[in-house]
Amino acid sequence: MAKYGEGDKRWIVEERPDGANVHNWHWAETNCLEWSRTLFSNLLSGLTILDGEGNLHIKTKTVDRVEGDAYVNVRRGKIIPGYEIALTLSWEGEVKDSDGKSVIKCDGTVEIPYIADENADEDPEVRIMVKDEGPLGKRLKEAMGSKGKPVILEKVRVYVESMAKGGPAKDDLEVKKMPGTAAKSSVPSAAAAAAAASNVGAQKEVKKEKKGFKTITLTEKFSCRAKDMFEILMDENRWKGFTQSNAKISKEVGGEISIFDGSVTGMNVELVEGKLIVQKWRFGSWPDGVTSTVKIALDEPEPGLTVVKLTQTGIPEEDRYGNATVVENTERGWRDLIFHKIRAVFGFGI
């Protein structure tokens, strides 16, 4: 067994030039709501729907509202978009006589109450409204429905396809696949602009001063004995079972640990059976030399009830590639990939 600090490849995660998130302990998540607002605005604003056909003139004005959630997760190189969006678009119409003089002008709105990834293969509902309910206003509304709705749905499909390709995260993915080469994006121009703005410097590791470190604390309750929880957290075979990944865990102080297929490595610092685990943890995507300290205190206030108090200190605010979601993703990893999995697999839920 290698000594701590010797650089044994069994437990040291090597630097990856492609910036890959090995085994994806982290979900690489990108918030896409602002990007979505920009893209919809560029896709739907100022469109000419009718320009004199039947003496009708109709065009869209502005996208007034884009609300909801939109994000892209990347795991094992797989793009997983998620979005639930409500959209409101304003439009205006005008009816002219045979001499080209204006007879009536009126405004209206288009509402799309639900654009969602779960219905990506279906066109969403489109509601068209007009402020003037008179005969000519209704005529404009009908024309907007028959001529404008297909145009709007076509633009929505562009958004759906762009999200499926990674949205604003697409450029970052392509750069990581082709280090040193500027990636060409097939996302529509508005999306590419938003992606470029949010991924400045994504082609190489960010060379700047570290912003600092953070601490996370979590308290979880389990329906089990404290000694059972201790054994699970220190048993590599059980780790392999509930994480569905390779794990090597020494049960000795100073011994090495490697979990999530080597994505997380470190060593045992202090072990008190059934009560305390203190380890050094390092993620392969972290800057060189950065190691955090994980402290897991186990308390059993009554038989069959174990309270786990986790403290992890020294977590960098950014990884070596400039991604500022390290703390958030680490906390999510503990909750979703460890604690929730232990409850599900071993039946320790409360």
mmCIF file of C-alpha atoms in Angstrom:
data_model
loop_
_atom_site.group_PDB
_atom_site.id
_atom_site.type_symbol
_atom_site.label_atom_id
_atom_site.label_comp_id
_atom_site.label_asym_id
_atom_site.label_seq_id
_atom_site.Cartn_x
_atom_site.Cartn_y
_atom_site.Cartn_z
ATOM 1 C CA MET A 1 0.000 0.000 0.000
ATOM 2 C CA ALA A 2 1.401 3.375 -0.933
ATOM 3 C CA LYS A 3 2.107 5.950 1.724
ATOM 4 C CA TYR A 4 0.208 9.181 1.815
ATOM 5 C CA GLY A 5 1.847 11.734 -0.468
ATOM 6 C CA GLU A 6 3.725 9.263 -2.683
ATOM 7 C CA GLY A 7 1.384 9.796 -5.601
ATOM 8 C CA ASP A 8 0.164 6.247 -6.035
ATOM 9 C CA LYS A 9 -2.091 6.239 -9.096
ATOM 10 C CA ARG A 10 -4.529 3.915 -7.370
ATOM 11 C CA TRP A 11 -5.829 6.808 -5.320
ATOM 12 C CA ILE A 12 -4.558 10.037 -6.834
ATOM 13 C CA VAL A 13 -6.827 11.410 -9.553
ATOM 14 C CA GLU A 14 -4.620 12.607 -12.379
ATOM 15 C CA GLU A 15 -5.136 15.976 -13.991
ATOM 16 C CA ARG A 16 -7.362 15.638 -17.013
ATOM 17 C CA PRO A 17 -6.670 18.021 -19.890
ATOM 18 C CA ASP A 18 -10.253 17.767 -21.066
ATOM 19 C CA GLY A 19 -11.629 18.953 -17.734
ATOM 20 C CA ALA A 20 -13.779 15.827 -17.425
ATOM 21 C CA ASN A 21 -15.829 15.332 -14.292
ATOM 22 C CA VAL A 22 -14.803 11.704 -13.667
ATOM 23 C CA HIS A 23 -17.813 9.459 -12.936
ATOM 24 C CA ASN A 24 -19.707 12.668 -12.315
ATOM 25 C CA TRP A 25 -19.904 12.882 -8.579
ATOM 26 C CA HIS A 26 -20.946 16.365 -9.581
ATOM 27 C CA TRP A 27 -23.846 17.103 -11.811
ATOM 28 C CA ALA A 28 -22.507 19.872 -14.014
ATOM 29 C CA GLU A 29 -25.582 22.103 -13.935
ATOM 30 C CA THR A 30 -26.090 25.323 -15.861
ATOM 31 C CA ASN A 31 -28.932 27.706 -15.071
ATOM 32 C CA CYS A 32 -30.527 28.567 -18.417
ATOM 33 C CA LEU A 33 -33.377 30.896 -17.469
ATOM 34 C CA GLU A 34 -31.709 34.167 -18.458
ATOM 35 C CA TRP A 35 -30.305 32.514 -21.556
ATOM 36 C CA SER A 36 -33.837 31.322 -22.384
ATOM 37 C CA ARG A 37 -35.202 34.853 -22.027
ATOM 38 C CA THR A 38 -32.538 36.144 -24.400
ATOM 39 C CA LEU A 39 -33.130 33.421 -26.943
ATOM 40 C CA PHE A 40 -36.928 33.735 -26.912
ATOM 41 C CA SER A 41 -36.643 37.497 -27.236
ATOM 42 C CA ASN A 42 -34.430 37.143 -30.293
ATOM 43 C CA LEU A 43 -36.561 34.415 -31.819
ATOM 44 C CA LEU A 44 -39.997 35.976 -31.334
ATOM 45 C CA SER A 45 -39.636 39.764 -31.273
ATOM 46 C CA GLY A 46 -40.393 41.865 -34.349
ATOM 47 C CA LEU A 47 -41.682 39.073 -36.594
ATOM 48 C CA THR A 48 -43.830 40.046 -39.577
ATOM 49 C CA ILE A 49 -46.780 37.675 -39.748
ATOM 50 C CA LEU A 50 -48.860 39.411 -42.448
ATOM 51 C CA ASP A 51 -47.831 42.332 -44.606
ATOM 52 C CA GLY A 52 -50.889 43.344 -46.565
ATOM 53 C CA GLU A 53 -52.442 39.994 -47.345
ATOM 54 C CA GLY A 54 -56.213 40.569 -47.191
ATOM 55 C CA ASN A 55 -55.427 44.168 -46.162
ATOM 56 C CA LEU A 56 -54.126 42.846 -42.864
ATOM 57 C CA HIS A 57 -50.856 43.800 -41.228
ATOM 58 C CA ILE A 58 -49.704 41.800 -38.208
ATOM 59 C CA LYS A 59 -46.375 41.607 -36.442
ATOM 60 C CA THR A 60 -45.065 40.548 -33.058
ATOM 61 C CA LYS A 61 -43.696 43.188 -30.713
ATOM 62 C CA THR A 62 -41.763 41.991 -27.690
ATOM 63 C CA VAL A 63 -41.475 39.024 -25.367
ATOM 64 C CA ASP A 64 -42.851 40.490 -22.154
ATOM 65 C CA ARG A 65 -42.535 37.538 -19.813
ATOM 66 C CA VAL A 66 -40.512 34.328 -19.546
ATOM 67 C CA GLU A 67 -40.978 32.694 -16.152
ATOM 68 C CA GLY A 68 -40.295 29.299 -14.661
ATOM 69 C CA ASP A 69 -37.209 27.107 -14.497
ATOM 70 C CA ALA A 70 -34.656 26.152 -17.128
ATOM 71 C CA TYR A 71 -31.393 24.322 -16.659
ATOM 72 C CA VAL A 72 -29.072 21.850 -18.330
ATOM 73 C CA ASN A 73 -27.415 19.020 -16.433
ATOM 74 C CA VAL A 74 -24.434 17.194 -17.879
ATOM 75 C CA ARG A 75 -23.607 13.759 -16.493
ATOM 76 C CA ARG A 76 -21.141 11.359 -18.095
ATOM 77 C CA GLY A 77 -21.131 13.614 -21.116
ATOM 78 C CA LYS A 78 -24.885 13.211 -21.497
ATOM 79 C CA ILE A 79 -26.954 16.365 -21.819
ATOM 80 C CA ILE A 80 -30.094 16.364 -19.673
ATOM 81 C CA PRO A 81 -32.186 19.504 -20.207
ATOM 82 C CA GLY A 82 -34.937 20.504 -17.840
ATOM 83 C CA TYR A 83 -37.380 23.353 -18.268
ATOM 84 C CA GLU A 84 -40.897 24.451 -17.401
ATOM 85 C CA ILE A 85 -41.539 27.862 -18.862
ATOM 86 C CA ALA A 86 -44.507 30.198 -19.277
ATOM 87 C CA LEU A 87 -44.186 32.858 -21.958
ATOM 88 C CA THR A 88 -46.125 35.987 -22.934
ATOM 89 C CA LEU A 89 -45.613 37.760 -26.255
ATOM 90 C CA SER A 90 -47.231 41.015 -27.389
ATOM 91 C CA TRP A 91 -48.368 41.630 -30.956
ATOM 92 C CA GLU A 92 -50.096 44.330 -32.940
ATOM 93 C CA GLY A 93 -52.426 44.281 -35.915
ATOM 94 C CA GLU A 94 -53.859 46.753 -38.370
ATOM 95 C CA VAL A 95 -56.648 46.585 -40.940
ATOM 96 C CA LYS A 96 -56.425 48.883 -43.968
ATOM 97 C CA ASP A 97 -58.962 49.672 -46.669
ATOM 98 C CA SER A 98 -58.422 49.235 -50.393
ATOM 99 C CA ASP A 99 -56.778 52.652 -50.576
ATOM 100 C CA GLY A 100 -54.234 51.711 -47.915
ATOM 101 C CA LYS A 101 -55.764 53.862 -45.218
ATOM 102 C CA SER A 102 -55.847 52.521 -41.696
ATOM 103 C CA VAL A 103 -59.276 51.359 -40.527
ATOM 104 C CA ILE A 104 -58.341 49.959 -37.134
ATOM 105 C CA LYS A 105 -55.284 49.218 -35.073
ATOM 106 C CA CYS A 106 -55.277 46.986 -32.036
ATOM 107 C CA ASP A 107 -52.919 45.151 -29.738
ATOM 108 C CA GLY A 108 -52.975 41.607 -28.508
ATOM 109 C CA THR A 109 -51.012 39.001 -26.598
ATOM 110 C CA VAL A 110 -49.887 35.441 -27.119
ATOM 111 C CA GLU A 111 -49.608 33.210 -24.087
ATOM 112 C CA ILE A 112 -47.819 29.881 -23.998
ATOM 113 C CA PRO A 113 -48.536 28.638 -20.476
ATOM 114 C CA TYR A 114 -46.385 25.510 -20.491
ATOM 115 C CA ILE A 115 -43.238 24.775 -22.454
ATOM 116 C CA ALA A 116 -41.663 21.746 -20.779
ATOM 117 C CA ASP A 117 -38.996 19.148 -21.428
ATOM 118 C CA GLU A 118 -41.473 16.374 -20.632
ATOM 119 C CA ASN A 119 -43.480 17.456 -23.687
ATOM 120 C CA ALA A 120 -40.510 18.199 -25.923
ATOM 121 C CA ASP A 121 -41.928 16.101 -28.763
ATOM 122 C CA GLU A 122 -45.285 17.909 -28.692
ATOM 123 C CA ASP A 123 -46.276 21.454 -29.607
ATOM 124 C CA PRO A 124 -47.371 23.454 -26.565
ATOM 125 C CA GLU A 125 -50.713 25.170 -26.169
ATOM 126 C CA VAL A 126 -50.794 28.659 -27.704
ATOM 127 C CA ARG A 127 -53.447 31.149 -26.575
ATOM 128 C CA ILE A 128 -54.073 34.201 -28.728
ATOM 129 C CA MET A 129 -55.928 37.216 -27.363
ATOM 130 C CA VAL A 130 -56.844 40.628 -28.731
ATOM 131 C CA LYS A 131 -57.948 43.753 -26.874
ATOM 132 C CA ASP A 132 -60.558 44.791 -29.459
ATOM 133 C CA GLU A 133 -63.336 42.198 -29.565
ATOM 134 C CA GLY A 134 -65.178 43.873 -32.456
ATOM 135 C CA PRO A 135 -65.552 42.262 -35.877
ATOM 136 C CA LEU A 136 -62.237 43.593 -37.207
ATOM 137 C CA GLY A 137 -60.425 42.773 -33.985
ATOM 138 C CA LYS A 138 -61.706 39.194 -34.187
ATOM 139 C CA ARG A 139 -60.589 39.040 -37.799
ATOM 140 C CA LEU A 140 -57.082 40.016 -36.785
ATOM 141 C CA LYS A 141 -57.159 37.459 -33.971
ATOM 142 C CA GLU A 142 -58.200 34.693 -36.375
ATOM 143 C CA ALA A 143 -55.464 35.692 -38.792
ATOM 144 C CA MET A 144 -52.906 35.677 -36.010
ATOM 145 C CA GLY A 145 -54.066 32.187 -35.094
ATOM 146 C CA SER A 146 -53.933 30.780 -38.595
ATOM 147 C CA LYS A 147 -50.758 32.522 -39.777
ATOM 148 C CA GLY A 148 -48.935 33.501 -36.619
ATOM 149 C CA LYS A 149 -49.317 30.370 -34.526
ATOM 150 C CA PRO A 150 -47.300 28.120 -36.894
ATOM 151 C CA VAL A 151 -44.492 30.691 -36.951
ATOM 152 C CA ILE A 152 -44.436 30.901 -33.152
ATOM 153 C CA LEU A 153 -44.423 27.113 -32.759
ATOM 154 C CA GLU A 154 -41.535 26.875 -35.201
ATOM 155 C CA LYS A 155 -39.529 29.243 -32.995
ATOM 156 C CA VAL A 156 -40.433 27.268 -29.881
ATOM 157 C CA ARG A 157 -39.081 24.133 -31.587
ATOM 158 C CA VAL A 158 -35.807 25.970 -32.177
ATOM 159 C CA TYR A 159 -35.605 26.586 -28.434
ATOM 160 C CA VAL A 160 -36.394 22.950 -27.626
ATOM 161 C CA GLU A 161 -33.715 21.729 -30.050
ATOM 162 C CA SER A 162 -31.201 24.199 -28.638
ATOM 163 C CA MET A 163 -31.817 22.973 -25.098
ATOM 164 C CA ALA A 164 -31.458 19.363 -26.248
ATOM 165 C CA LYS A 165 -28.003 20.267 -27.599
ATOM 166 C CA GLY A 166 -26.923 21.777 -24.284
ATOM 167 C CA GLY A 167 -28.156 25.358 -24.441
ATOM 168 C CA PRO A 168 -25.525 27.720 -23.051
ATOM 169 C CA ALA A 169 -23.471 24.722 -21.863
ATOM 170 C CA LYS A 170 -22.963 23.462 -25.410
ATOM 171 C CA ASP A 171 -19.904 25.553 -26.175
ATOM 172 C CA ASP A 172 -18.268 24.464 -22.935
ATOM 173 C CA LEU A 173 -18.867 20.797 -23.760
ATOM 174 C CA GLU A 174 -17.410 21.143 -27.245
ATOM 175 C CA VAL A 175 -14.354 22.980 -25.959
ATOM 176 C CA LYS A 176 -13.681 20.226 -23.435
ATOM 177 C CA LYS A 177 -13.932 17.637 -26.213
ATOM 178 C CA MET A 178 -11.498 19.635 -28.368
ATOM 179 C CA PRO A 179 -8.932 21.262 -26.054
ATOM 180 C CA GLY A 180 -7.152 24.216 -27.571
ATOM 181 C CA THR A 181 -9.638 24.562 -30.413
ATOM 182 C CA ALA A 182 -12.395 27.129 -30.605
ATOM 183 C CA ALA A 183 -15.677 25.238 -30.755
ATOM 184 C CA LYS A 184 -18.279 26.144 -33.329
ATOM 185 C CA SER A 185 -21.773 26.269 -31.958
ATOM 186 C CA SER A 186 -24.875 25.283 -33.882
ATOM 187 C CA VAL A 187 -27.101 26.983 -31.313
ATOM 188 C CA PRO A 188 -28.984 29.912 -32.891
ATOM 189 C CA SER A 189 -27.109 33.200 -32.877
ATOM 190 C CA ALA A 190 -28.879 34.575 -29.800
ATOM 191 C CA ALA A 191 -28.130 31.413 -27.884
ATOM 192 C CA ALA A 192 -24.526 31.413 -29.042
ATOM 193 C CA ALA A 193 -24.132 34.975 -27.831
ATOM 194 C CA ALA A 194 -25.549 34.089 -24.449
ATOM 195 C CA ALA A 195 -23.383 30.978 -24.298
ATOM 196 C CA ALA A 196 -20.253 32.914 -25.160
ATOM 197 C CA ALA A 197 -20.982 35.461 -22.447
ATOM 198 C CA SER A 198 -21.480 32.783 -19.818
ATOM 199 C CA ASN A 199 -18.484 30.651 -20.817
ATOM 200 C CA VAL A 200 -15.678 33.182 -21.216
ATOM 201 C CA GLY A 201 -12.383 31.423 -20.752
ATOM 202 C CA ALA A 202 -13.884 27.953 -20.981
ATOM 203 C CA GLN A 203 -11.238 26.805 -23.484
ATOM 204 C CA LYS A 204 -8.506 26.573 -20.872
ATOM 205 C CA GLU A 205 -8.053 26.384 -17.159
ATOM 206 C CA VAL A 206 -8.727 29.679 -15.494
ATOM 207 C CA LYS A 207 -5.521 31.342 -14.338
ATOM 208 C CA LYS A 208 -6.504 33.628 -11.534
ATOM 209 C CA GLU A 209 -6.279 33.893 -7.805
ATOM 210 C CA LYS A 210 -8.382 31.555 -5.715
ATOM 211 C CA LYS A 211 -11.460 33.245 -4.354
ATOM 212 C CA GLY A 212 -11.434 31.250 -1.149
ATOM 213 C CA PHE A 213 -12.977 28.264 0.504
ATOM 214 C CA LYS A 214 -16.332 27.332 1.992
ATOM 215 C CA THR A 215 -17.747 24.986 4.610
ATOM 216 C CA ILE A 216 -20.905 22.914 4.351
ATOM 217 C CA THR A 217 -22.805 21.392 7.270
ATOM 218 C CA LEU A 218 -25.608 18.862 7.034
ATOM 219 C CA THR A 219 -27.647 17.030 9.664
ATOM 220 C CA GLU A 220 -29.483 13.856 8.646
ATOM 221 C CA LYS A 221 -31.500 11.338 10.637
ATOM 222 C CA PHE A 222 -31.591 7.593 9.969
ATOM 223 C CA SER A 223 -33.577 4.729 11.404
ATOM 224 C CA CYS A 224 -30.613 2.557 12.405
ATOM 225 C CA ARG A 225 -27.933 2.068 15.026
ATOM 226 C CA ALA A 226 -24.918 4.364 14.922
ATOM 227 C CA LYS A 227 -22.559 1.395 14.572
ATOM 228 C CA ASP A 228 -24.461 0.274 11.455
ATOM 229 C CA MET A 229 -24.034 3.674 9.836
ATOM 230 C CA PHE A 230 -20.343 3.687 10.719
ATOM 231 C CA GLU A 231 -19.872 0.271 9.126
ATOM 232 C CA ILE A 232 -21.647 1.330 5.933
ATOM 233 C CA LEU A 233 -19.543 4.463 5.544
ATOM 234 C CA MET A 234 -16.308 2.509 6.129
ATOM 235 C CA ASP A 235 -17.099 -0.608 4.071
ATOM 236 C CA GLU A 236 -16.008 -0.432 0.437
ATOM 237 C CA ASN A 237 -18.316 -3.250 -0.655
ATOM 238 C CA ARG A 238 -21.364 -1.415 0.689
ATOM 239 C CA TRP A 239 -20.137 1.780 -0.978
ATOM 240 C CA LYS A 240 -19.954 -0.118 -4.256
ATOM 241 C CA GLY A 241 -23.498 -1.314 -3.665
ATOM 242 C CA PHE A 242 -25.298 1.936 -2.918
ATOM 243 C CA THR A 243 -23.266 4.101 -5.323
ATOM 244 C CA GLN A 244 -22.985 1.558 -8.139
ATOM 245 C CA SER A 245 -19.346 2.554 -8.581
ATOM 246 C CA ASN A 246 -15.908 1.299 -7.586
ATOM 247 C CA ALA A 247 -14.622 2.099 -4.120
ATOM 248 C CA LYS A 248 -11.508 1.363 -2.058
ATOM 249 C CA ILE A 249 -11.700 2.279 1.624
ATOM 250 C CA SER A 250 -9.081 1.507 4.227
ATOM 251 C CA LYS A 251 -10.290 0.987 7.778
ATOM 252 C CA GLU A 252 -7.019 2.227 9.267
ATOM 253 C CA VAL A 253 -5.992 5.738 10.285
ATOM 254 C CA GLY A 254 -3.672 7.017 7.578
ATOM 255 C CA GLY A 255 -5.155 4.563 5.113
ATOM 256 C CA GLU A 256 -6.277 5.596 1.655
ATOM 257 C CA ILE A 257 -9.799 6.043 0.308
ATOM 258 C CA SER A 258 -11.004 6.176 -3.290
ATOM 259 C CA ILE A 259 -14.710 6.394 -4.120
ATOM 260 C CA PHE A 260 -16.909 7.073 -7.132
ATOM 261 C CA ASP A 261 -14.444 5.353 -9.485
ATOM 262 C CA GLY A 262 -11.598 7.523 -8.248
ATOM 263 C CA SER A 263 -13.428 10.807 -8.602
ATOM 264 C CA VAL A 264 -12.917 11.382 -4.862
ATOM 265 C CA THR A 265 -9.683 10.385 -3.137
ATOM 266 C CA GLY A 266 -8.068 10.944 0.241
ATOM 267 C CA MET A 267 -7.141 9.335 3.524
ATOM 268 C CA ASN A 268 -8.446 8.560 7.007
ATOM 269 C CA VAL A 269 -7.394 11.058 9.679
ATOM 270 C CA GLU A 270 -9.356 9.892 12.735
ATOM 271 C CA LEU A 271 -11.686 6.949 13.317
ATOM 272 C CA VAL A 272 -13.757 6.257 16.431
ATOM 273 C CA GLU A 273 -15.908 3.207 15.812
ATOM 274 C CA GLY A 274 -19.601 4.012 15.856
ATOM 275 C CA LYS A 275 -18.995 7.679 16.658
ATOM 276 C CA LEU A 276 -16.625 9.608 14.422
ATOM 277 C CA ILE A 277 -15.043 9.592 10.963
ATOM 278 C CA VAL A 278 -12.569 12.291 9.916
ATOM 279 C CA GLN A 279 -11.078 12.102 6.439
ATOM 280 C CA LYS A 280 -9.242 14.197 3.886
ATOM 281 C CA TRP A 281 -11.210 14.439 0.642
ATOM 282 C CA ARG A 282 -10.122 15.711 -2.733
ATOM 283 C CA PHE A 283 -12.030 15.859 -6.021
ATOM 284 C CA GLY A 284 -10.150 15.372 -9.258
ATOM 285 C CA SER A 285 -11.513 18.602 -10.733
ATOM 286 C CA TRP A 286 -10.219 20.755 -7.876
ATOM 287 C CA PRO A 287 -7.123 22.943 -8.231
ATOM 288 C CA ASP A 288 -3.829 21.183 -7.537
ATOM 289 C CA GLY A 289 -2.996 20.775 -3.868
ATOM 290 C CA VAL A 290 -6.495 21.558 -2.578
ATOM 291 C CA THR A 291 -7.851 19.066 -0.038
ATOM 292 C CA SER A 292 -10.905 19.374 2.181
ATOM 293 C CA THR A 293 -11.592 17.892 5.602
ATOM 294 C CA VAL A 294 -14.700 15.766 6.116
ATOM 295 C CA LYS A 295 -15.969 15.197 9.645
ATOM 296 C CA ILE A 296 -18.896 12.831 10.225
ATOM 297 C CA ALA A 297 -20.143 12.697 13.812
ATOM 298 C CA LEU A 298 -22.621 9.933 14.690
ATOM 299 C CA ASP A 299 -24.997 10.376 17.617
ATOM 300 C CA GLU A 300 -27.604 7.883 18.819
ATOM 301 C CA PRO A 301 -29.961 9.813 21.132
ATOM 302 C CA GLU A 302 -32.179 6.752 21.404
ATOM 303 C CA PRO A 303 -31.826 3.138 20.235
ATOM 304 C CA GLY A 304 -32.528 2.827 16.529
ATOM 305 C CA LEU A 305 -32.245 6.551 15.790
ATOM 306 C CA THR A 306 -28.951 7.890 14.483
ATOM 307 C CA VAL A 307 -28.217 11.555 13.833
ATOM 308 C CA VAL A 308 -25.436 12.160 11.326
ATOM 309 C CA LYS A 309 -23.744 15.561 11.531
ATOM 310 C CA LEU A 310 -21.537 16.247 8.531
ATOM 311 C CA THR A 311 -19.069 19.112 8.297
ATOM 312 C CA GLN A 312 -16.824 19.531 5.263
ATOM 313 C CA THR A 313 -14.333 22.388 5.400
ATOM 314 C CA GLY A 314 -11.896 23.738 2.836
ATOM 315 C CA ILE A 315 -14.135 23.350 -0.217
ATOM 316 C CA PRO A 316 -12.873 25.628 -3.015
ATOM 317 C CA GLU A 317 -15.355 28.107 -4.429
ATOM 318 C CA GLU A 318 -14.213 27.242 -7.956
ATOM 319 C CA ASP A 319 -12.722 24.156 -9.603
ATOM 320 C CA ARG A 320 -9.640 24.296 -11.771
ATOM 321 C CA TYR A 321 -11.753 25.196 -14.807
ATOM 322 C CA GLY A 322 -13.415 28.225 -13.214
ATOM 323 C CA ASN A 323 -16.793 26.599 -12.508
ATOM 324 C CA ALA A 324 -18.313 28.286 -9.457
ATOM 325 C CA THR A 325 -20.769 25.515 -8.511
ATOM 326 C CA VAL A 326 -18.352 23.386 -6.472
ATOM 327 C CA VAL A 327 -19.927 24.021 -3.063
ATOM 328 C CA GLU A 328 -23.486 23.602 -4.318
ATOM 329 C CA ASN A 329 -22.645 20.394 -6.190
ATOM 330 C CA THR A 330 -20.716 18.939 -3.262
ATOM 331 C CA GLU A 331 -23.658 19.467 -0.925
ATOM 332 C CA ARG A 332 -26.026 17.967 -3.498
ATOM 333 C CA GLY A 333 -23.695 14.997 -3.837
ATOM 334 C CA TRP A 334 -23.846 14.258 -0.125
ATOM 335 C CA ARG A 335 -27.633 14.490 -0.050
ATOM 336 C CA ASP A 336 -28.533 12.751 -3.297
ATOM 337 C CA LEU A 337 -25.665 10.344 -3.978
ATOM 338 C CA ILE A 338 -24.851 9.259 -0.434
ATOM 339 C CA PHE A 339 -27.460 9.911 2.255
ATOM 340 C CA HIS A 340 -30.556 9.397 0.113
ATOM 341 C CA LYS A 341 -29.020 6.299 -1.477
ATOM 342 C CA ILE A 342 -28.227 4.807 1.937
ATOM 343 C CA ARG A 343 -31.847 5.300 2.987
ATOM 344 C CA ALA A 344 -33.148 3.739 -0.201
ATOM 345 C CA VAL A 345 -30.799 0.757 -0.349
ATOM 346 C CA PHE A 346 -30.609 -0.153 3.358
ATOM 347 C CA GLY A 347 -34.109 0.920 4.393
ATOM 348 C CA PHE A 348 -32.956 3.442 6.970
ATOM 349 C CA GLY A 349 -35.510 6.115 6.120
ATOM 350 C CA ILE A 350 -37.545 7.884 8.794
#
